[in-house]
Coordinates of C-alpha atoms (C1' of nucleotides) in Angstrom, one line a residue:
Chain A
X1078 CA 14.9 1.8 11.2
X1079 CA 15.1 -0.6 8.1
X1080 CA 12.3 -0.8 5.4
X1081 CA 9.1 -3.1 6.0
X1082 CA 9.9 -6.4 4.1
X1083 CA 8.4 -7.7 1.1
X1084 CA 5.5 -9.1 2.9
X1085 CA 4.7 -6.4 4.6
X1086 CA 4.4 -4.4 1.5
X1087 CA 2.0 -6.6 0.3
X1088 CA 0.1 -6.5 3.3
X1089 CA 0.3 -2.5 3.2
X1090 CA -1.0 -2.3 -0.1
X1091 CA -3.7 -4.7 0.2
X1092 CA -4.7 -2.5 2.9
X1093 CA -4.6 0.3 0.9
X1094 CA -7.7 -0.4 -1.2
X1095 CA -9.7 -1.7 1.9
X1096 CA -9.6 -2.7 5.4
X1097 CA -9.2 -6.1 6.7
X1098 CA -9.1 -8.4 8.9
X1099 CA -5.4 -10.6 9.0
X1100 CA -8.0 -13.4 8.2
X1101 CA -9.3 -12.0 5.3
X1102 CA -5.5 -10.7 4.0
X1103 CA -4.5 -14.1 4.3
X1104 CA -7.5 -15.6 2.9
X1105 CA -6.4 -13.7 0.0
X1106 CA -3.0 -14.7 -0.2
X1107 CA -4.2 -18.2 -0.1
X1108 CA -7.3 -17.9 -2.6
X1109 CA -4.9 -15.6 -5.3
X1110 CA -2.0 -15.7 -6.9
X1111 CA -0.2 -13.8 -4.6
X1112 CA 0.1 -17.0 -2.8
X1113 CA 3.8 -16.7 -3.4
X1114 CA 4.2 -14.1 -0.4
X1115 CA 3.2 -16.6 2.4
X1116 CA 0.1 -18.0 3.6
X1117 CA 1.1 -18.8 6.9
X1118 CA -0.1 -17.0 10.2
X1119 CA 2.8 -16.9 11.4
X1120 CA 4.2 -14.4 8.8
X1121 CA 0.9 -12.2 8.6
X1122 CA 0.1 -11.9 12.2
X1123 CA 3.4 -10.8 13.2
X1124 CA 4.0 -8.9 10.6
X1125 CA 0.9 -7.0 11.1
X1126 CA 1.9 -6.2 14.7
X1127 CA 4.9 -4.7 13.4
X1128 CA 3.0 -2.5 11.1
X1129 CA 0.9 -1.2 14.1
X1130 CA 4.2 -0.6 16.3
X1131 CA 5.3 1.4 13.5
X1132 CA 1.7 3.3 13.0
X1133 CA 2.0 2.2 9.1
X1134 CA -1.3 1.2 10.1
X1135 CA -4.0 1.2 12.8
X1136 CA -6.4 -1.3 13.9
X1137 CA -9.3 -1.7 16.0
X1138 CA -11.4 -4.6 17.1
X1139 CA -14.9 -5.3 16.1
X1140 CA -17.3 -6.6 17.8
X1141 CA -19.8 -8.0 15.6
X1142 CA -23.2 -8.7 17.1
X1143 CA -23.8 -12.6 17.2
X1144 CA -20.7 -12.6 14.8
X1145 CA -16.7 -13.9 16.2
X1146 CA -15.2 -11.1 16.9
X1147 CA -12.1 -9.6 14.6
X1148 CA -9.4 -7.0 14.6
X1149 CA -9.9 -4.7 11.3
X1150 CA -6.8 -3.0 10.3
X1151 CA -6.3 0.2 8.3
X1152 CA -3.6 1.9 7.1
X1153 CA -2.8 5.6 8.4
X1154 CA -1.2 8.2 6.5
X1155 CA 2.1 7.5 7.6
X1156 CA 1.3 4.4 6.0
X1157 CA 0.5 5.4 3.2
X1158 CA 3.7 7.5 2.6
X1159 CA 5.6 4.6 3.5
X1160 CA 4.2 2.8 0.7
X1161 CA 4.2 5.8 -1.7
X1162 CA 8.0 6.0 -0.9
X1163 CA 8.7 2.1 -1.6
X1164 CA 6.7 2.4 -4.7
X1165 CA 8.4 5.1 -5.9
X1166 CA 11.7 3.5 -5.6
X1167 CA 13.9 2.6 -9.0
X1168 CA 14.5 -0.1 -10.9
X1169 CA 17.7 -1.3 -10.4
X1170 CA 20.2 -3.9 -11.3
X1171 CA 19.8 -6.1 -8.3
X1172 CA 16.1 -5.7 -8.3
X1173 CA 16.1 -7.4 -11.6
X1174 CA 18.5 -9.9 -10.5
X1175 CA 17.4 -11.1 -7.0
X1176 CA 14.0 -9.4 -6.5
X1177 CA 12.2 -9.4 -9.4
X1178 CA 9.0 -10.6 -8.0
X1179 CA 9.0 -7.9 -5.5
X1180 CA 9.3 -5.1 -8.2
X1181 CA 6.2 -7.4 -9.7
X1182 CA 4.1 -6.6 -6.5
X1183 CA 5.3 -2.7 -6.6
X1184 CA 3.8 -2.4 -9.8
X1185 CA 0.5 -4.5 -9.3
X1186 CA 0.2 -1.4 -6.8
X1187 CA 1.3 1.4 -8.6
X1188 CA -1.5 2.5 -10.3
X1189 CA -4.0 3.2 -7.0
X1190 CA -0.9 4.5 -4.9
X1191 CA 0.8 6.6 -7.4
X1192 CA -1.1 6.6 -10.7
X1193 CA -0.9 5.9 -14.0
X1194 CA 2.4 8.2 -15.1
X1195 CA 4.2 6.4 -12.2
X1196 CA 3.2 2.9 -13.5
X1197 CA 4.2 4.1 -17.3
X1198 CA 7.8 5.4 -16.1
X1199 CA 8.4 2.2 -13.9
X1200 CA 8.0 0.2 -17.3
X1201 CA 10.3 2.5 -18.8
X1202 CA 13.0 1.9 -16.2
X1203 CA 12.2 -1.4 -16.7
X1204 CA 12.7 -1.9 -20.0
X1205 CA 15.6 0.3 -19.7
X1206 CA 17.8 -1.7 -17.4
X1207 CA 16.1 -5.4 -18.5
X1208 CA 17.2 -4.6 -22.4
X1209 CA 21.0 -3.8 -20.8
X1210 CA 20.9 -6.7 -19.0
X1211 CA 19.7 -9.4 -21.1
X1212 CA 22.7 -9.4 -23.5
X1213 CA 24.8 -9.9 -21.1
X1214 CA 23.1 -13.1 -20.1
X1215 CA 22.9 -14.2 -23.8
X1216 CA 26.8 -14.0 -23.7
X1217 CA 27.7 -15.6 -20.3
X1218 CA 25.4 -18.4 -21.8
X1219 CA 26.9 -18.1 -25.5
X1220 CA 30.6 -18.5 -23.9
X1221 CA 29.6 -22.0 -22.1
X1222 CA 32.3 -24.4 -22.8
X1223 CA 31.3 -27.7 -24.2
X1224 CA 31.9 -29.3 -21.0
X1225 CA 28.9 -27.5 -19.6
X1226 CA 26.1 -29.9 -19.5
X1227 CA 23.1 -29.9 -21.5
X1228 CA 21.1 -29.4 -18.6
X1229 CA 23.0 -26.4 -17.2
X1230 CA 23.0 -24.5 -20.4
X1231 CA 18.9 -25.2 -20.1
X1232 CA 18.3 -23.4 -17.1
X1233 CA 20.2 -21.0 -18.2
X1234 CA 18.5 -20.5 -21.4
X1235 CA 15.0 -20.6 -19.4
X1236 CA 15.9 -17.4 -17.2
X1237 CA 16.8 -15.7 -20.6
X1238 CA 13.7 -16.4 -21.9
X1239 CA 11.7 -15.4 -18.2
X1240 CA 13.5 -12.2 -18.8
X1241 CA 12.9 -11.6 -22.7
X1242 CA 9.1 -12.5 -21.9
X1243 CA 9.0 -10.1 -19.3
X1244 CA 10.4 -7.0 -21.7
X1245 CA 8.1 -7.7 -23.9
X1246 CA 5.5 -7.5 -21.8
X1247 CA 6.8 -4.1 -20.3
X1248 CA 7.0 -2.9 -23.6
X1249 CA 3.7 -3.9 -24.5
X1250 CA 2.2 -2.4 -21.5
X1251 CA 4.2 0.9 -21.8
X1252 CA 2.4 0.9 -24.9
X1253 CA -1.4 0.6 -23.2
X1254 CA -0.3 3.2 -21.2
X1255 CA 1.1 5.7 -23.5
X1256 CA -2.3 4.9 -25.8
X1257 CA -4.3 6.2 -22.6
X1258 CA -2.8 9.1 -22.4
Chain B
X837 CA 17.2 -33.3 10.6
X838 CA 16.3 -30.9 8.1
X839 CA 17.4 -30.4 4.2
X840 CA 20.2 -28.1 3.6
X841 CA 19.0 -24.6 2.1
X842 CA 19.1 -24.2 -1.3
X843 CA 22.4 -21.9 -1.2
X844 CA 23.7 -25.3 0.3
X845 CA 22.2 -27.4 -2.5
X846 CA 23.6 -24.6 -4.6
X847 CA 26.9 -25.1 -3.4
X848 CA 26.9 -29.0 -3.1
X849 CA 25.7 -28.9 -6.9
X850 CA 29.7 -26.5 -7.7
X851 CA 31.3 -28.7 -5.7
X852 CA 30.1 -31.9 -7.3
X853 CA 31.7 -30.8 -10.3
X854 CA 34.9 -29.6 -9.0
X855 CA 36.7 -28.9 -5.5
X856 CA 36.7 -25.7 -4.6
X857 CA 37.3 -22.8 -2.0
X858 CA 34.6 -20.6 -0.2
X859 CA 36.7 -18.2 -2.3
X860 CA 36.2 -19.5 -5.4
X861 CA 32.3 -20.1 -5.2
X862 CA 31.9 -16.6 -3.8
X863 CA 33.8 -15.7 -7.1
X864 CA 31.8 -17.8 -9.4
X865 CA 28.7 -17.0 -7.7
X866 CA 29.5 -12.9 -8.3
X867 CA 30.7 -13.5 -11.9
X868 CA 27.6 -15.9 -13.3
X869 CA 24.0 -15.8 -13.5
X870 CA 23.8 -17.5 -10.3
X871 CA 24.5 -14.4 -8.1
X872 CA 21.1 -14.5 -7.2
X873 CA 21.7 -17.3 -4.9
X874 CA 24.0 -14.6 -2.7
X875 CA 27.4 -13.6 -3.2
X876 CA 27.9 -12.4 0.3
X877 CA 30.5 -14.1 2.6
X878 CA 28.3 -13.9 6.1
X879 CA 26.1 -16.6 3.7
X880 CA 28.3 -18.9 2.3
X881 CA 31.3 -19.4 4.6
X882 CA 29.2 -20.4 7.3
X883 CA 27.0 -22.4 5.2
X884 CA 30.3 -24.5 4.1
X885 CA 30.7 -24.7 8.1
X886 CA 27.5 -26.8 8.2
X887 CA 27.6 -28.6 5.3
X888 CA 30.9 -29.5 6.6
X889 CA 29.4 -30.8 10.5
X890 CA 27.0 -32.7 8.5
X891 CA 29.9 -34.1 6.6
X892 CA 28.4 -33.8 3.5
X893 CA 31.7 -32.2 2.0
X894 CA 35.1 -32.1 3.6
X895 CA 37.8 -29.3 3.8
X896 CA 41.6 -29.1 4.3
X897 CA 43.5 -26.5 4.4
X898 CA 46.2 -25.8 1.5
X899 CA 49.3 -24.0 1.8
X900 CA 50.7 -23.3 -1.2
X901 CA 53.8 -22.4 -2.0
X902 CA 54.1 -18.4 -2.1
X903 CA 50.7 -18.6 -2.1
X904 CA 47.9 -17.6 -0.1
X905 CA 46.6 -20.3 2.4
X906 CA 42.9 -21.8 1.7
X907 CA 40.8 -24.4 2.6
X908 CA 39.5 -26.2 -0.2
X909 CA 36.4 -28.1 0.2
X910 CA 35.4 -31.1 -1.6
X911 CA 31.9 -33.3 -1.9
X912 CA 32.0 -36.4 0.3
X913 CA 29.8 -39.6 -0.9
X914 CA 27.3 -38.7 1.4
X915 CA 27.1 -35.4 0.2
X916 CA 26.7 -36.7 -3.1
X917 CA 24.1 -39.6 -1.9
X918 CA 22.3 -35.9 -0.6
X919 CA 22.4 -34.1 -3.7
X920 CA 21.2 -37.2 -5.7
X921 CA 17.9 -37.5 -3.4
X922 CA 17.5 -34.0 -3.7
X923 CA 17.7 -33.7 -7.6
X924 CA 15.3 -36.6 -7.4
X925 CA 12.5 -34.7 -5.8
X926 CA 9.4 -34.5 -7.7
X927 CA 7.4 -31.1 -9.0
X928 CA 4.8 -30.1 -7.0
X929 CA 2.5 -27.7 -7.1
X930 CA 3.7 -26.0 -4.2
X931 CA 7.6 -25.5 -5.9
X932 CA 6.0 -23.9 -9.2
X933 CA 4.0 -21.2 -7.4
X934 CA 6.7 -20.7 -4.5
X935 CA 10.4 -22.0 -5.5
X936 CA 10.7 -22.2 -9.0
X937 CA 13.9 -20.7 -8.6
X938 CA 14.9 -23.9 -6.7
X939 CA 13.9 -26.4 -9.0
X940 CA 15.7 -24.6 -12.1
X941 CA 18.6 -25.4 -10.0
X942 CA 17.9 -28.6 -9.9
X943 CA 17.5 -29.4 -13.2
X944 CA 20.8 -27.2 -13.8
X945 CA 22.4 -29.6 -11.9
X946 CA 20.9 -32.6 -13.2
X947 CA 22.6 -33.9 -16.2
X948 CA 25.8 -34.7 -14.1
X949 CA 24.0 -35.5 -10.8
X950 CA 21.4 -37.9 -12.3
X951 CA 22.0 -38.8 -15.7
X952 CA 19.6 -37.1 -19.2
X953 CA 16.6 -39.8 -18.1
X954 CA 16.4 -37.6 -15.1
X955 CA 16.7 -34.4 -17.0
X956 CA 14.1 -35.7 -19.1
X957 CA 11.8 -36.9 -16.6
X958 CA 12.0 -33.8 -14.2
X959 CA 10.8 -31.9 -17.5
X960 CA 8.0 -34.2 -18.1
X961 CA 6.8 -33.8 -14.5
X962 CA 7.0 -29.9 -15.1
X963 CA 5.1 -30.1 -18.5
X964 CA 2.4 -31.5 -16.6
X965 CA 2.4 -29.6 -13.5
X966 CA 2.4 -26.3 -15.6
X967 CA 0.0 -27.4 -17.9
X968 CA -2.4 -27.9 -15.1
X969 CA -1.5 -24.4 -13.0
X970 CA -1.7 -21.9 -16.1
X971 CA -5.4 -22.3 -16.8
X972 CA -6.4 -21.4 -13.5
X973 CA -4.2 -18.3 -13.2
X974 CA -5.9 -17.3 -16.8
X975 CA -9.0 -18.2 -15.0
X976 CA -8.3 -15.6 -12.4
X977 CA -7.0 -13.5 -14.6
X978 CA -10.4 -13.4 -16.7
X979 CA -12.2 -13.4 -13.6
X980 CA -11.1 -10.2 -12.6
X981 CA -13.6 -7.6 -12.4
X982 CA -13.4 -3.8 -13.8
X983 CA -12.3 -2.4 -10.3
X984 CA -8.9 -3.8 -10.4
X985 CA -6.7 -1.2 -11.8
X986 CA -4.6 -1.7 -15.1
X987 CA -1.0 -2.2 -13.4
X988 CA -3.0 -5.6 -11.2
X989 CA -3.8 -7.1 -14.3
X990 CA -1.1 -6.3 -16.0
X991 CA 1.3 -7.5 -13.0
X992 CA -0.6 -11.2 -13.1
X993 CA -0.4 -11.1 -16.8
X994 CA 3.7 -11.1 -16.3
X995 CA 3.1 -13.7 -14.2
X996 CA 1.2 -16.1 -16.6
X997 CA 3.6 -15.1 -19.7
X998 CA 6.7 -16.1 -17.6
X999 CA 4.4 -19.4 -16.8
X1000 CA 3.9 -20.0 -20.4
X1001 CA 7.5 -19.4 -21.7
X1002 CA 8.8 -21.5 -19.2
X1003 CA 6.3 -24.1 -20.5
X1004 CA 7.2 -24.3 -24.4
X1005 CA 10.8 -23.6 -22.7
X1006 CA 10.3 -27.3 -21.3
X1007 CA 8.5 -28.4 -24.0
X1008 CA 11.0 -27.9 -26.9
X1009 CA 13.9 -29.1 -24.4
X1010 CA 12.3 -32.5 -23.5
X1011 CA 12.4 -32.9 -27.3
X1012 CA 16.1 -32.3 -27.5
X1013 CA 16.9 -35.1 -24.6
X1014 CA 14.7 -37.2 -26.7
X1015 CA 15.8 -37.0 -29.7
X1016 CA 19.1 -37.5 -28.2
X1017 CA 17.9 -40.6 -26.6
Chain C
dA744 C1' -22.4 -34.0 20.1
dG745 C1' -18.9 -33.4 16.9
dG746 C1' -16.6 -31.4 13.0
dT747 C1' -15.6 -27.5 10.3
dT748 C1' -14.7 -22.8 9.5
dC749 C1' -13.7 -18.3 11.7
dA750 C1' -10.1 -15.9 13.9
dT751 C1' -5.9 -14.8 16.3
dG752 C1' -2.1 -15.7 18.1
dT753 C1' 2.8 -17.8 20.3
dA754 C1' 7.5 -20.0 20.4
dA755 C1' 11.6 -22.4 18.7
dC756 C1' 14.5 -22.7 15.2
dC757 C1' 17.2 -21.5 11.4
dC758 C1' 19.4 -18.8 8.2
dG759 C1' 20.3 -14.7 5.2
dT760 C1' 21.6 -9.7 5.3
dT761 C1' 24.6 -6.3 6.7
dA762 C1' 28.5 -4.7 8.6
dC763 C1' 32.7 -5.2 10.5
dA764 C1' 37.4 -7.3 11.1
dT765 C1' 41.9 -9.3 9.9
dG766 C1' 46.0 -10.2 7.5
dA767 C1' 48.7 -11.8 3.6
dT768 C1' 50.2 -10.8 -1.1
dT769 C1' 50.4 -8.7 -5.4
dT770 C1' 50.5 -4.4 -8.1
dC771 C1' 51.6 0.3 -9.2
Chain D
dG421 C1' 54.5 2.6 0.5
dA422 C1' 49.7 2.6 -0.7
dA423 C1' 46.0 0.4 -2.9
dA424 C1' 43.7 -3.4 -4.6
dT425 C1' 42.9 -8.3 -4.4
dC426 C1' 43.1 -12.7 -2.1
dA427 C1' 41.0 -15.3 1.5
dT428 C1' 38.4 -16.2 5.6
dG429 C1' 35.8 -15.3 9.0
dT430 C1' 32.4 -13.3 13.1
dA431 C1' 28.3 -11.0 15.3
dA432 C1' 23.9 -8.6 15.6
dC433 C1' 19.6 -8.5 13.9
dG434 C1' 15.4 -9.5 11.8
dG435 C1' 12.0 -12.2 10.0
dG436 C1' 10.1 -16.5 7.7
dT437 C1' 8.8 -21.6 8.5
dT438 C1' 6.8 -24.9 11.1
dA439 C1' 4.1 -26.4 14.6
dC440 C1' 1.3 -25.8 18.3
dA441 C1' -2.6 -23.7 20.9
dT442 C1' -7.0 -21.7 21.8
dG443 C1' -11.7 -20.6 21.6
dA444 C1' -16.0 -19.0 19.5
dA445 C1' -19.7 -19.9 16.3
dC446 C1' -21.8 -22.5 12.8
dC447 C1' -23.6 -26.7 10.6
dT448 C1' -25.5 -31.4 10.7

DNA sequence: AGGTTCATGTAACCCGTTACATGATTTC
DNA sequence: GAAATCATGTAACGGGTTACATGAACCT
């Protein structure tokens, strides 16, 4: 049995703080930033079903005097290990290559489903592996032959700085944390 | 008929530049910063194979002397009349919140595949479309009430800062192609 | 009466991931 | 002669996208 994917992560921990409707989730999807992880019915609804076969989560219909009626969802305590689990993973290479805005969405979550020290280590991994990683960027892009367009070098030079910005901001958040403590 | 993937565009945009084996982009793909368009075989080899039906690029096979055989593929015109009208798409909002990996691709690509005017135009069309988006995710941002836990805020704030770097990124290159000009 | 929002689905299609498979050639 | 690299594939599986479909309730 492979992991939930990336959506239904979202969904889960979404769910986690209340429960909802698949109208309401993907009213939120579409209404917040989070937009990024599909807005389509197609994606939630099925997803959700998946969820339930699984018993990550549990729903029940409602049947709201004069109002239509709706199937809430909730997520069981299976569930919630699930997502304790998949929050808990590391930060790895790949991730920061290829999935970067799915270790965004595990740490938007961290602090309800594994608290505050979990959130402040995650950084720390974070800025760990991103301030190992960068410099190797920096010198693929320093080695670029003049026959490398101007454009090319660009983009390039634009996921550097996406990835500087970002260990700053780790760094500057570690630091929130570590004040709190 | 719908668009090639982007891992098609991807490797339409290599072989533009140069022919090439499924070999050799799997090897370029692994060893630059584009490995996070996949650098698995079950992706690419088959994605040549439909490129290929669609004629779009064109293969034959090599047999070198002593050598290993391979197929070499190489851009047709109507692959490159395909790559041009898809460098050529504008920014909308929908490829800033969703695929901004995609259109840093295409602007990678652009220089060669569209001439510096394009370049230049495609960042003018970002400027814009950025400048719009960032307020309201600072909107949402601000609007976020004391419930939401530090590591939600926090996660959205990554968002924005990436959003902003990307847009003095854009900025200060648009001033390079036109002071070039 | 008609349009909009609420609310939940289904089905076809495509493609990326993962894993497996094969054989030739170079290297130690 | 064994291991690593070159080189190209195939097959199962799962899930996201798009589009379509349905019906109730609310608003005007």
């Amino acid at each position: 049995m492979d992991a939930p994917t990336t959506l239904a992560f979202a969904l889960m921990g979404l769910l986690h703080q209340a429960p909802a409707s698949g109208y309401d989730l993907r009213k939120f999807f579409i209404s917040s930033p989070m937009k990024s992880f599909s807005d389509s019915p197609g994606a939630i609804y099925p997803a959700l079903r998946r969820l339930e076969k699984r018993e990550f989560i549990r729903s029940q219909v409602q049947d709201r005097a004069g109002l239509r009626r709706r199937r809430l969802f909730r997520l069981t305590a299976a569930g919630q290990a699930e997502l304790k689990r998949w929050a808990a993973l590391g930060v790895t290479r790949n991730d920061v290559i290829s999935h970067m805005e799915e270790l965004t969405l595990r740490f938007a979550f961290m602090d309800q489903v594994l608290g505050r020290e979990s959130s402040a280590s995650f950084l720390r991994s974070l800025v760990s592996e991103l301030t190992a990683y960068v410099p190797t960027l920096r010198a693929y892009l320093d080695a670029m032959g003049e026959d490398v367009p101007l454009s090319g070098k660009f983009a390039l030079e634009s996921g550097i700085l996406q990835y500087e910005t970002t260990l700053q901001w780790a760094r500057k958040s570690l630091a929130v944390y570590e004040r709190k403590k």
